[in-house]
Each structure stands twice: as structure tokens, then as C-alpha cells.
PDB file of N, CA and C in Angstrom:
ATOM      1  N   MET A  19       9.592 -48.229 -12.060  1.00  0.00           N
ATOM      2  CA  MET A  19      10.572 -47.383 -12.681  1.00  0.00           C
ATOM      3  C   MET A  19      11.108 -46.401 -11.647  1.00  0.00           C
ATOM      4  N   LYS A  20      12.441 -46.367 -11.482  1.00  0.00           N
ATOM      5  CA  LYS A  20      13.072 -45.488 -10.512  1.00  0.00           C
ATOM      6  C   LYS A  20      13.275 -44.109 -11.123  1.00  0.00           C
ATOM      7  N   THR A  21      13.035 -43.098 -10.298  1.00  0.00           N
ATOM      8  CA  THR A  21      13.268 -41.735 -10.737  1.00  0.00           C
ATOM      9  C   THR A  21      14.220 -41.095  -9.753  1.00  0.00           C
ATOM     10  N   GLY A  22      15.300 -40.546 -10.267  1.00  0.00           N
ATOM     11  CA  GLY A  22      16.262 -39.876  -9.415  1.00  0.00           C
ATOM     12  C   GLY A  22      15.778 -38.478  -9.050  1.00  0.00           C
ATOM     13  N   ILE A  23      16.564 -37.806  -8.215  1.00  0.00           N
ATOM     14  CA  ILE A  23      16.218 -36.469  -7.757  1.00  0.00           C
ATOM     15  C   ILE A  23      16.129 -35.490  -8.920  1.00  0.00           C
ATOM     16  N   LYS A  24      16.993 -35.664  -9.926  1.00  0.00           N
ATOM     17  CA  LYS A  24      16.941 -34.781 -11.097  1.00  0.00           C
ATOM     18  C   LYS A  24      15.629 -34.962 -11.861  1.00  0.00           C
ATOM     19  N   GLY A  25      15.155 -36.196 -11.940  1.00  0.00           N
ATOM     20  CA  GLY A  25      13.880 -36.461 -12.611  1.00  0.00           C
ATOM     21  C   GLY A  25      12.710 -35.844 -11.867  1.00  0.00           C
ATOM     22  N   VAL A  26      12.750 -35.934 -10.537  1.00  0.00           N
ATOM     23  CA  VAL A  26      11.683 -35.347  -9.716  1.00  0.00           C
ATOM     24  C   VAL A  26      11.670 -33.835  -9.875  1.00  0.00           C
ATOM     25  N   ILE A  27      12.837 -33.218  -9.807  1.00  0.00           N
ATOM     26  CA  ILE A  27      12.928 -31.768  -9.962  1.00  0.00           C
ATOM     27  C   ILE A  27      12.437 -31.362 -11.348  1.00  0.00           C
ATOM     28  N   SER A  28      12.800 -32.110 -12.356  1.00  0.00           N
ATOM     29  CA  SER A  28      12.370 -31.820 -13.728  1.00  0.00           C
ATOM     30  C   SER A  28      10.851 -31.882 -13.844  1.00  0.00           C
ATOM     31  N   LYS A  29      10.246 -32.906 -13.214  1.00  0.00           N
ATOM     32  CA  LYS A  29       8.785 -33.028 -13.266  1.00  0.00           C
ATOM     33  C   LYS A  29       8.114 -31.880 -12.520  1.00  0.00           C
ATOM     34  N   ILE A  30       8.676 -31.485 -11.378  1.00  0.00           N
ATOM     35  CA  ILE A  30       8.109 -30.365 -10.613  1.00  0.00           C
ATOM     36  C   ILE A  30       8.175 -29.083 -11.418  1.00  0.00           C
ATOM     37  N   LEU A  31       9.314 -28.825 -12.041  1.00  0.00           N
ATOM     38  CA  LEU A  31       9.465 -27.611 -12.840  1.00  0.00           C
ATOM     39  C   LEU A  31       8.537 -27.622 -14.050  1.00  0.00           C
ATOM     40  N   THR A  32       8.362 -28.797 -14.660  1.00  0.00           N
ATOM     41  CA  THR A  32       7.457 -28.915 -15.798  1.00  0.00           C
ATOM     42  C   THR A  32       6.026 -28.625 -15.372  1.00  0.00           C
ATOM     43  N   CYS A  33       5.607 -29.184 -14.230  1.00  0.00           N
ATOM     44  CA  CYS A  33       4.256 -28.936 -13.717  1.00  0.00           C
ATOM     45  C   CYS A  33       4.070 -27.461 -13.383  1.00  0.00           C
ATOM     46  N   LYS A  34       5.080 -26.866 -12.758  1.00  0.00           N
ATOM     47  CA  LYS A  34       4.996 -25.455 -12.392  1.00  0.00           C
ATOM     48  C   LYS A  34       4.868 -24.590 -13.647  1.00  0.00           C
ATOM     49  N   LEU A  35       5.618 -24.911 -14.679  1.00  0.00           N
ATOM     50  CA  LEU A  35       5.546 -24.167 -15.926  1.00  0.00           C
ATOM     51  C   LEU A  35       4.165 -24.301 -16.564  1.00  0.00           C
ATOM     52  N   LEU A  36       3.614 -25.508 -16.566  1.00  0.00           N
ATOM     53  CA  LEU A  36       2.286 -25.722 -17.149  1.00  0.00           C
ATOM     54  C   LEU A  36       1.221 -24.953 -16.377  1.00  0.00           C
ATOM     55  N   ILE A  37       1.320 -24.955 -15.054  1.00  0.00           N
ATOM     56  CA  ILE A  37       0.364 -24.216 -14.229  1.00  0.00           C
ATOM     57  C   ILE A  37       0.480 -22.719 -14.507  1.00  0.00           C
ATOM     58  N   THR A  38       1.700 -22.224 -14.617  1.00  0.00           N
ATOM     59  CA  THR A  38       1.919 -20.806 -14.909  1.00  0.00           C
ATOM     60  C   THR A  38       1.307 -20.437 -16.253  1.00  0.00           C
ATOM     61  N   ILE A  39       1.490 -21.288 -17.249  1.00  0.00           N
ATOM     62  CA  ILE A  39       0.931 -21.016 -18.578  1.00  0.00           C
ATOM     63  C   ILE A  39      -0.592 -21.007 -18.519  1.00  0.00           C
ATOM     64  N   LEU A  40      -1.184 -21.956 -17.807  1.00  0.00           N
ATOM     65  CA  LEU A  40      -2.640 -22.011 -17.698  1.00  0.00           C
ATOM     66  C   LEU A  40      -3.194 -20.780 -16.983  1.00  0.00           C
ATOM     67  N   VAL A  41      -2.533 -20.360 -15.921  1.00  0.00           N
ATOM     68  CA  VAL A  41      -2.985 -19.186 -15.170  1.00  0.00           C
ATOM     69  C   VAL A  41      -2.849 -17.936 -16.028  1.00  0.00           C
ATOM     70  N   MET A  42      -1.748 -17.801 -16.744  1.00  0.00           N
ATOM     71  CA  MET A  42      -1.511 -16.618 -17.560  1.00  0.00           C
ATOM     72  C   MET A  42      -2.546 -16.503 -18.681  1.00  0.00           C
ATOM     73  N   GLU A  43      -3.023 -17.635 -19.200  1.00  0.00           N
ATOM     74  CA  GLU A  43      -4.026 -17.585 -20.260  1.00  0.00           C
ATOM     75  C   GLU A  43      -5.356 -17.058 -19.741  1.00  0.00           C
ATOM     76  N   LYS A  44      -5.629 -17.207 -18.459  1.00  0.00           N
ATOM     77  CA  LYS A  44      -6.915 -16.810 -17.902  1.00  0.00           C
ATOM     78  C   LYS A  44      -6.914 -15.383 -17.356  1.00  0.00           C
ATOM     79  N   LEU A  45      -5.760 -14.731 -17.313  1.00  0.00           N
ATOM     80  CA  LEU A  45      -5.711 -13.360 -16.818  1.00  0.00           C
ATOM     81  C   LEU A  45      -6.377 -12.427 -17.818  1.00  0.00           C
ATOM     82  N   ILE A  46      -7.245 -11.596 -17.293  1.00  0.00           N
ATOM     83  CA  ILE A  46      -7.952 -10.643 -18.135  1.00  0.00           C
ATOM     84  C   ILE A  46      -7.678  -9.255 -17.604  1.00  0.00           C
ATOM     85  N   SER A  47      -7.303  -8.381 -18.469  1.00  0.00           N
ATOM     86  CA  SER A  47      -7.033  -7.009 -18.077  1.00  0.00           C
ATOM     87  C   SER A  47      -8.338  -6.220 -18.145  1.00  0.00           C
ATOM     88  N   ALA A  48      -8.711  -5.631 -17.013  1.00  0.00           N
ATOM     89  CA  ALA A  48      -9.931  -4.831 -16.959  1.00  0.00           C
ATOM     90  C   ALA A  48      -9.582  -3.354 -17.084  1.00  0.00           C
ATOM     91  N   ASP A  49     -10.476  -2.594 -17.674  1.00  0.00           N
ATOM     92  CA  ASP A  49     -10.290  -1.150 -17.735  1.00  0.00           C
ATOM     93  C   ASP A  49     -10.487  -0.579 -16.337  1.00  0.00           C
ATOM     94  N   LEU A  50      -9.647   0.354 -15.984  1.00  0.00           N
ATOM     95  CA  LEU A  50      -9.734   0.983 -14.675  1.00  0.00           C
ATOM     96  C   LEU A  50     -10.530   2.270 -14.812  1.00  0.00           C
ATOM     97  N   PHE A  51     -11.609   2.359 -14.050  1.00  0.00           N
ATOM     98  CA  PHE A  51     -12.440   3.554 -14.069  1.00  0.00           C
ATOM     99  C   PHE A  51     -12.179   4.352 -12.805  1.00  0.00           C
ATOM    100  N   CYS A  52     -11.821   5.596 -12.974  1.00  0.00           N
ATOM    101  CA  CYS A  52     -11.584   6.478 -11.828  1.00  0.00           C
ATOM    102  C   CYS A  52     -12.464   7.712 -12.013  1.00  0.00           C
ATOM    103  N   PRO A  53     -13.475   7.886 -11.154  1.00  0.00           N
ATOM    104  CA  PRO A  53     -14.414   8.992 -11.347  1.00  0.00           C
ATOM    105  C   PRO A  53     -13.884  10.355 -10.903  1.00  0.00           C
ATOM    106  N   PHE A  54     -12.642  10.416 -10.471  1.00  0.00           N
ATOM    107  CA  PHE A  54     -12.077  11.663  -9.975  1.00  0.00           C
ATOM    108  C   PHE A  54     -11.127  12.266 -11.009  1.00  0.00           C
ATOM    109  N   SER A  55     -11.200  13.561 -11.164  1.00  0.00           N
ATOM    110  CA  SER A  55     -10.259  14.218 -12.067  1.00  0.00           C
ATOM    111  C   SER A  55      -8.929  14.382 -11.339  1.00  0.00           C
ATOM    112  N   PRO A  56      -7.818  14.245 -12.042  1.00  0.00           N
ATOM    113  CA  PRO A  56      -6.517  14.372 -11.387  1.00  0.00           C
ATOM    114  C   PRO A  56      -6.290  15.797 -10.881  1.00  0.00           C
ATOM    115  N   GLN A  57      -5.778  15.901  -9.678  1.00  0.00           N
ATOM    116  CA  GLN A  57      -5.488  17.188  -9.060  1.00  0.00           C
ATOM    117  C   GLN A  57      -4.021  17.227  -8.664  1.00  0.00           C
ATOM    118  N   ILE A  58      -3.406  18.386  -8.782  1.00  0.00           N
ATOM    119  CA  ILE A  58      -2.011  18.562  -8.369  1.00  0.00           C
ATOM    120  C   ILE A  58      -1.954  19.766  -7.442  1.00  0.00           C
ATOM    121  N   ASN A  59      -1.202  19.633  -6.377  1.00  0.00           N
ATOM    122  CA  ASN A  59      -1.048  20.710  -5.410  1.00  0.00           C
ATOM    123  C   ASN A  59      -0.490  21.956  -6.092  1.00  0.00           C
ATOM    124  N   LYS A  60      -1.061  23.104  -5.745  1.00  0.00           N
ATOM    125  CA  LYS A  60      -0.635  24.360  -6.375  1.00  0.00           C
ATOM    126  C   LYS A  60       0.786  24.757  -5.976  1.00  0.00           C
ATOM    127  N   ASN A  61       1.318  24.169  -4.909  1.00  0.00           N
ATOM    128  CA  ASN A  61       2.665  24.477  -4.421  1.00  0.00           C
ATOM    129  C   ASN A  61       3.709  23.502  -4.955  1.00  0.00           C
ATOM    130  N   ILE A  62       3.512  22.991  -6.147  1.00  0.00           N
ATOM    131  CA  ILE A  62       4.384  21.949  -6.685  1.00  0.00           C
ATOM    132  C   ILE A  62       5.840  22.403  -6.800  1.00  0.00           C
ATOM    133  N   ASN A  63       6.063  23.667  -7.139  1.00  0.00           N
ATOM    134  CA  ASN A  63       7.440  24.158  -7.250  1.00  0.00           C
ATOM    135  C   ASN A  63       8.145  24.153  -5.898  1.00  0.00           C
ATOM    136  N   VAL A  64       7.424  24.498  -4.850  1.00  0.00           N
ATOM    137  CA  VAL A  64       7.992  24.483  -3.504  1.00  0.00           C
ATOM    138  C   VAL A  64       8.293  23.043  -3.083  1.00  0.00           C
ATOM    139  N   LEU A  65       7.396  22.120  -3.437  1.00  0.00           N
ATOM    140  CA  LEU A  65       7.611  20.710  -3.099  1.00  0.00           C
ATOM    141  C   LEU A  65       8.846  20.157  -3.799  1.00  0.00           C
ATOM    142  N   GLU A  66       9.062  20.564  -5.026  1.00  0.00           N
ATOM    143  CA  GLU A  66      10.242  20.105  -5.765  1.00  0.00           C
ATOM    144  C   GLU A  66      11.523  20.597  -5.081  1.00  0.00           C
ATOM    145  N   GLU A  67      11.546  21.864  -4.725  1.00  0.00           N
ATOM    146  CA  GLU A  67      12.721  22.424  -4.050  1.00  0.00           C
ATOM    147  C   GLU A  67      12.938  21.763  -2.688  1.00  0.00           C
ATOM    148  N   TYR A  68      11.844  21.565  -1.941  1.00  0.00           N
ATOM    149  CA  TYR A  68      11.953  20.977  -0.612  1.00  0.00           C
ATOM    150  C   TYR A  68      12.464  19.536  -0.675  1.00  0.00           C
ATOM    151  N   ALA A  69      11.994  18.765  -1.661  1.00  0.00           N
ATOM    152  CA  ALA A  69      12.449  17.376  -1.803  1.00  0.00           C
ATOM    153  C   ALA A  69      13.953  17.327  -2.049  1.00  0.00           C
ATOM    154  N   LEU A  70      14.438  18.219  -2.894  1.00  0.00           N
ATOM    155  CA  LEU A  70      15.873  18.261  -3.174  1.00  0.00           C
ATOM    156  C   LEU A  70      16.658  18.695  -1.935  1.00  0.00           C
ATOM    157  N   GLU A  71      16.175  19.711  -1.239  1.00  0.00           N
ATOM    158  CA  GLU A  71      16.835  20.156  -0.003  1.00  0.00           C
ATOM    159  C   GLU A  71      16.873  19.036   1.029  1.00  0.00           C
ATOM    160  N   TRP A  72      15.793  18.258   1.099  1.00  0.00           N
ATOM    161  CA  TRP A  72      15.699  17.196   2.095  1.00  0.00           C
ATOM    162  C   TRP A  72      16.749  16.109   1.847  1.00  0.00           C
ATOM    163  N   VAL A  73      16.857  15.625   0.598  1.00  0.00           N
ATOM    164  CA  VAL A  73      17.838  14.577   0.319  1.00  0.00           C
ATOM    165  C   VAL A  73      19.269  15.098   0.443  1.00  0.00           C
ATOM    166  N   LEU A  74      19.488  16.343   0.059  1.00  0.00           N
ATOM    167  CA  LEU A  74      20.822  16.922   0.215  1.00  0.00           C
ATOM    168  C   LEU A  74      21.151  17.131   1.694  1.00  0.00           C
ATOM    169  N   GLY A  75      20.164  17.528   2.484  1.00  0.00           N
ATOM    170  CA  GLY A  75      20.369  17.727   3.919  1.00  0.00           C
ATOM    171  C   GLY A  75      20.768  16.452   4.650  1.00  0.00           C
ATOM    172  N   PHE A  76      20.252  15.322   4.201  1.00  0.00           N
ATOM    173  CA  PHE A  76      20.599  14.032   4.806  1.00  0.00           C
ATOM    174  C   PHE A  76      21.750  13.355   4.075  1.00  0.00           C
ATOM    175  N   ASN A  77      22.343  14.051   3.108  1.00  0.00           N
ATOM    176  CA  ASN A  77      23.489  13.544   2.365  1.00  0.00           C
ATOM    177  C   ASN A  77      23.201  12.188   1.707  1.00  0.00           C
ATOM    178  N   LEU A  78      22.025  12.100   1.071  1.00  0.00           N
ATOM    179  CA  LEU A  78      21.585  10.840   0.475  1.00  0.00           C
ATOM    180  C   LEU A  78      22.029  10.655  -0.977  1.00  0.00           C
ATOM    181  N   LEU A  79      22.533  11.706  -1.576  1.00  0.00           N
ATOM    182  CA  LEU A  79      22.975  11.598  -2.964  1.00  0.00           C
ATOM    183  C   LEU A  79      24.497  11.494  -2.997  1.00  0.00           C
ATOM    184  N   ALA A  80      24.984  10.310  -3.319  1.00  0.00           N
ATOM    185  CA  ALA A  80      26.414  10.017  -3.220  1.00  0.00           C
ATOM    186  C   ALA A  80      27.250  10.674  -4.306  1.00  0.00           C
ATOM    187  N   ASN A  81      26.672  10.827  -5.494  1.00  0.00           N
ATOM    188  CA  ASN A  81      27.457  11.367  -6.615  1.00  0.00           C
ATOM    189  C   ASN A  81      26.530  12.030  -7.621  1.00  0.00           C
ATOM    190  N   GLU A  82      27.124  12.500  -8.701  1.00  0.00           N
ATOM    191  CA  GLU A  82      26.356  13.227  -9.728  1.00  0.00           C
ATOM    192  C   GLU A  82      25.306  12.338 -10.393  1.00  0.00           C
ATOM    193  N   SER A  83      25.630  11.068 -10.619  1.00  0.00           N
ATOM    194  CA  SER A  83      24.656  10.186 -11.275  1.00  0.00           C
ATOM    195  C   SER A  83      23.442   9.930 -10.382  1.00  0.00           C
ATOM    196  N   SER A  84      23.655   9.787  -9.069  1.00  0.00           N
ATOM    197  CA  SER A  84      22.511   9.607  -8.172  1.00  0.00           C
ATOM    198  C   SER A  84      21.689  10.885  -8.095  1.00  0.00           C
ATOM    199  N   TYR A  85      22.345  12.036  -8.187  1.00  0.00           N
ATOM    200  CA  TYR A  85      21.630  13.314  -8.224  1.00  0.00           C
ATOM    201  C   TYR A  85      20.766  13.398  -9.480  1.00  0.00           C
ATOM    202  N   GLN A  86      21.311  13.009 -10.617  1.00  0.00           N
ATOM    203  CA  GLN A  86      20.563  13.038 -11.871  1.00  0.00           C
ATOM    204  C   GLN A  86      19.368  12.086 -11.824  1.00  0.00           C
ATOM    205  N   ARG A  87      19.571  10.878 -11.275  1.00  0.00           N
ATOM    206  CA  ARG A  87      18.470   9.907 -11.152  1.00  0.00           C
ATOM    207  C   ARG A  87      17.378  10.452 -10.257  1.00  0.00           C
ATOM    208  N   PHE A  88      17.772  11.082  -9.140  1.00  0.00           N
ATOM    209  CA  PHE A  88      16.782  11.647  -8.228  1.00  0.00           C
ATOM    210  C   PHE A  88      15.967  12.736  -8.918  1.00  0.00           C
ATOM    211  N   CYS A  89      16.630  13.597  -9.654  1.00  0.00           N
ATOM    212  CA  CYS A  89      15.927  14.682 -10.355  1.00  0.00           C
ATOM    213  C   CYS A  89      14.964  14.129 -11.411  1.00  0.00           C
ATOM    214  N   LYS A  90      15.357  13.064 -12.099  1.00  0.00           N
ATOM    215  CA  LYS A  90      14.490  12.459 -13.113  1.00  0.00           C
ATOM    216  C   LYS A  90      13.311  11.714 -12.495  1.00  0.00           C
ATOM    217  N   SER A  91      13.450  11.239 -11.269  1.00  0.00           N
ATOM    218  CA  SER A  91      12.396  10.441 -10.637  1.00  0.00           C
ATOM    219  C   SER A  91      11.160  11.258 -10.306  1.00  0.00           C
ATOM    220  N   LYS A  92      11.324  12.535 -10.026  1.00  0.00           N
ATOM    221  CA  LYS A  92      10.223  13.446  -9.708  1.00  0.00           C
ATOM    222  C   LYS A  92       9.363  12.938  -8.560  1.00  0.00           C
ATOM    223  N   PHE A  93      10.005  12.579  -7.446  1.00  0.00           N
ATOM    224  CA  PHE A  93       9.290  12.105  -6.267  1.00  0.00           C
ATOM    225  C   PHE A  93       8.314  13.144  -5.722  1.00  0.00           C
ATOM    226  N   PHE A  94       8.617  14.412  -5.931  1.00  0.00           N
ATOM    227  CA  PHE A  94       7.750  15.467  -5.440  1.00  0.00           C
ATOM    228  C   PHE A  94       6.347  15.383  -6.053  1.00  0.00           C
ATOM    229  N   LEU A  95       6.235  14.795  -7.248  1.00  0.00           N
ATOM    230  CA  LEU A  95       4.924  14.645  -7.879  1.00  0.00           C
ATOM    231  C   LEU A  95       4.015  13.722  -7.082  1.00  0.00           C
ATOM    232  N   MET A  96       4.598  12.729  -6.412  1.00  0.00           N
ATOM    233  CA  MET A  96       3.802  11.832  -5.594  1.00  0.00           C
ATOM    234  C   MET A  96       3.133  12.609  -4.459  1.00  0.00           C
ATOM    235  N   ALA A  97       3.909  13.480  -3.811  1.00  0.00           N
ATOM    236  CA  ALA A  97       3.336  14.293  -2.737  1.00  0.00           C
ATOM    237  C   ALA A  97       2.315  15.285  -3.287  1.00  0.00           C
ATOM    238  N   ALA A  98       2.615  15.873  -4.430  1.00  0.00           N
ATOM    239  CA  ALA A  98       1.728  16.882  -5.009  1.00  0.00           C
ATOM    240  C   ALA A  98       0.394  16.290  -5.467  1.00  0.00           C
ATOM    241  N   THR A  99       0.402  15.052  -5.938  1.00  0.00           N
ATOM    242  CA  THR A  99      -0.843  14.430  -6.383  1.00  0.00           C
ATOM    243  C   THR A  99      -1.569  13.698  -5.262  1.00  0.00           C
ATOM    244  N   THR A 100      -0.828  13.262  -4.247  1.00  0.00           N
ATOM    245  CA  THR A 100      -1.456  12.585  -3.117  1.00  0.00           C
ATOM    246  C   THR A 100      -2.191  13.566  -2.220  1.00  0.00           C
ATOM    247  N   TYR A 101      -1.621  14.749  -2.053  1.00  0.00           N
ATOM    248  CA  TYR A 101      -2.223  15.773  -1.197  1.00  0.00           C
ATOM    249  C   TYR A 101      -2.442  17.054  -2.010  1.00  0.00           C
ATOM    250  N   PRO A 102      -3.430  17.059  -2.899  1.00  0.00           N
ATOM    251  CA  PRO A 102      -3.595  18.217  -3.779  1.00  0.00           C
ATOM    252  C   PRO A 102      -4.084  19.489  -3.080  1.00  0.00           C
ATOM    253  N   TYR A 103      -4.742  19.350  -1.939  1.00  0.00           N
ATOM    254  CA  TYR A 103      -5.316  20.528  -1.277  1.00  0.00           C
ATOM    255  C   TYR A 103      -4.589  20.887   0.015  1.00  0.00           C
ATOM    256  N   CYS A 104      -3.459  20.260   0.262  1.00  0.00           N
ATOM    257  CA  CYS A 104      -2.711  20.499   1.491  1.00  0.00           C
ATOM    258  C   CYS A 104      -1.965  21.827   1.412  1.00  0.00           C
ATOM    259  N   ASN A 105      -2.080  22.619   2.484  1.00  0.00           N
ATOM    260  CA  ASN A 105      -1.299  23.843   2.582  1.00  0.00           C
ATOM    261  C   ASN A 105       0.071  23.488   3.141  1.00  0.00           C
ATOM    262  N   LEU A 106       1.085  24.208   2.723  1.00  0.00           N
ATOM    263  CA  LEU A 106       2.444  23.915   3.160  1.00  0.00           C
ATOM    264  C   LEU A 106       2.787  24.701   4.406  1.00  0.00           C
ATOM    265  N   THR A 107       3.250  23.980   5.413  1.00  0.00           N
ATOM    266  CA  THR A 107       3.804  24.611   6.609  1.00  0.00           C
ATOM    267  C   THR A 107       5.062  23.840   6.965  1.00  0.00           C
ATOM    268  N   PHE A 108       6.176  24.510   7.053  1.00  0.00           N
ATOM    269  CA  PHE A 108       7.454  23.875   7.365  1.00  0.00           C
ATOM    270  C   PHE A 108       7.884  24.286   8.747  1.00  0.00           C
ATOM    271  N   LYS A 109       8.318  23.310   9.517  1.00  0.00           N
ATOM    272  CA  LYS A 109       8.823  23.578  10.866  1.00  0.00           C
ATOM    273  C   LYS A 109      10.312  23.307  10.891  1.00  0.00           C
ATOM    274  N   ASN A 110      11.044  24.176  11.534  1.00  0.00           N
ATOM    275  CA  ASN A 110      12.500  23.972  11.664  1.00  0.00           C
ATOM    276  C   ASN A 110      12.828  23.374  13.000  1.00  0.00           C
TER     277      ASN A 110
END
């Protein structure tokens, strides 16, 4: 029995779909245990202002909508939670 290229592609996609379904059935979500209490840097307000000054200084916000998205993203929280005990020193 001859199989054209469309038949081969169809069989490959069918096999890939079956494998994906089998793998997805075996995924188990484990509870994540973190023995550390969350900490936030005490200078969070300064970090928020500095993040905004930084993007404005490099002219990275093209318009009002990008400014609004940046403000909603709260990137400064990443720095504040990653380095909770870091003292702030800014160099010009």
C-alpha cells in the first residue's frame, strides 16, 4: 500500500498527539515547600521611583500605554524581593 507525503505527515502528527496525551496524563503537580518567609527590601519606594527614572532616562517608554503597562508590571518588586537586605547606593 502506497502512502503519499500527506499520509506520512498525518501519521506523524497523530503519533505526536498520542505521545503528548500520554505524557500529559502522567504529569503530577507537586506542592512546593519553601522554608523561608518572604522578605521585601525596606527601600521598596525608592526602588519603584528608581525603576521609573531608569526607563525614562533611556527613553524606553514609547507612549502612554507602554508607560501604563510598565507601571502595572511592578518590576521593582523583583529587585525588592530578590535582594531584601541590600542597602541602596546610587552612583552617578
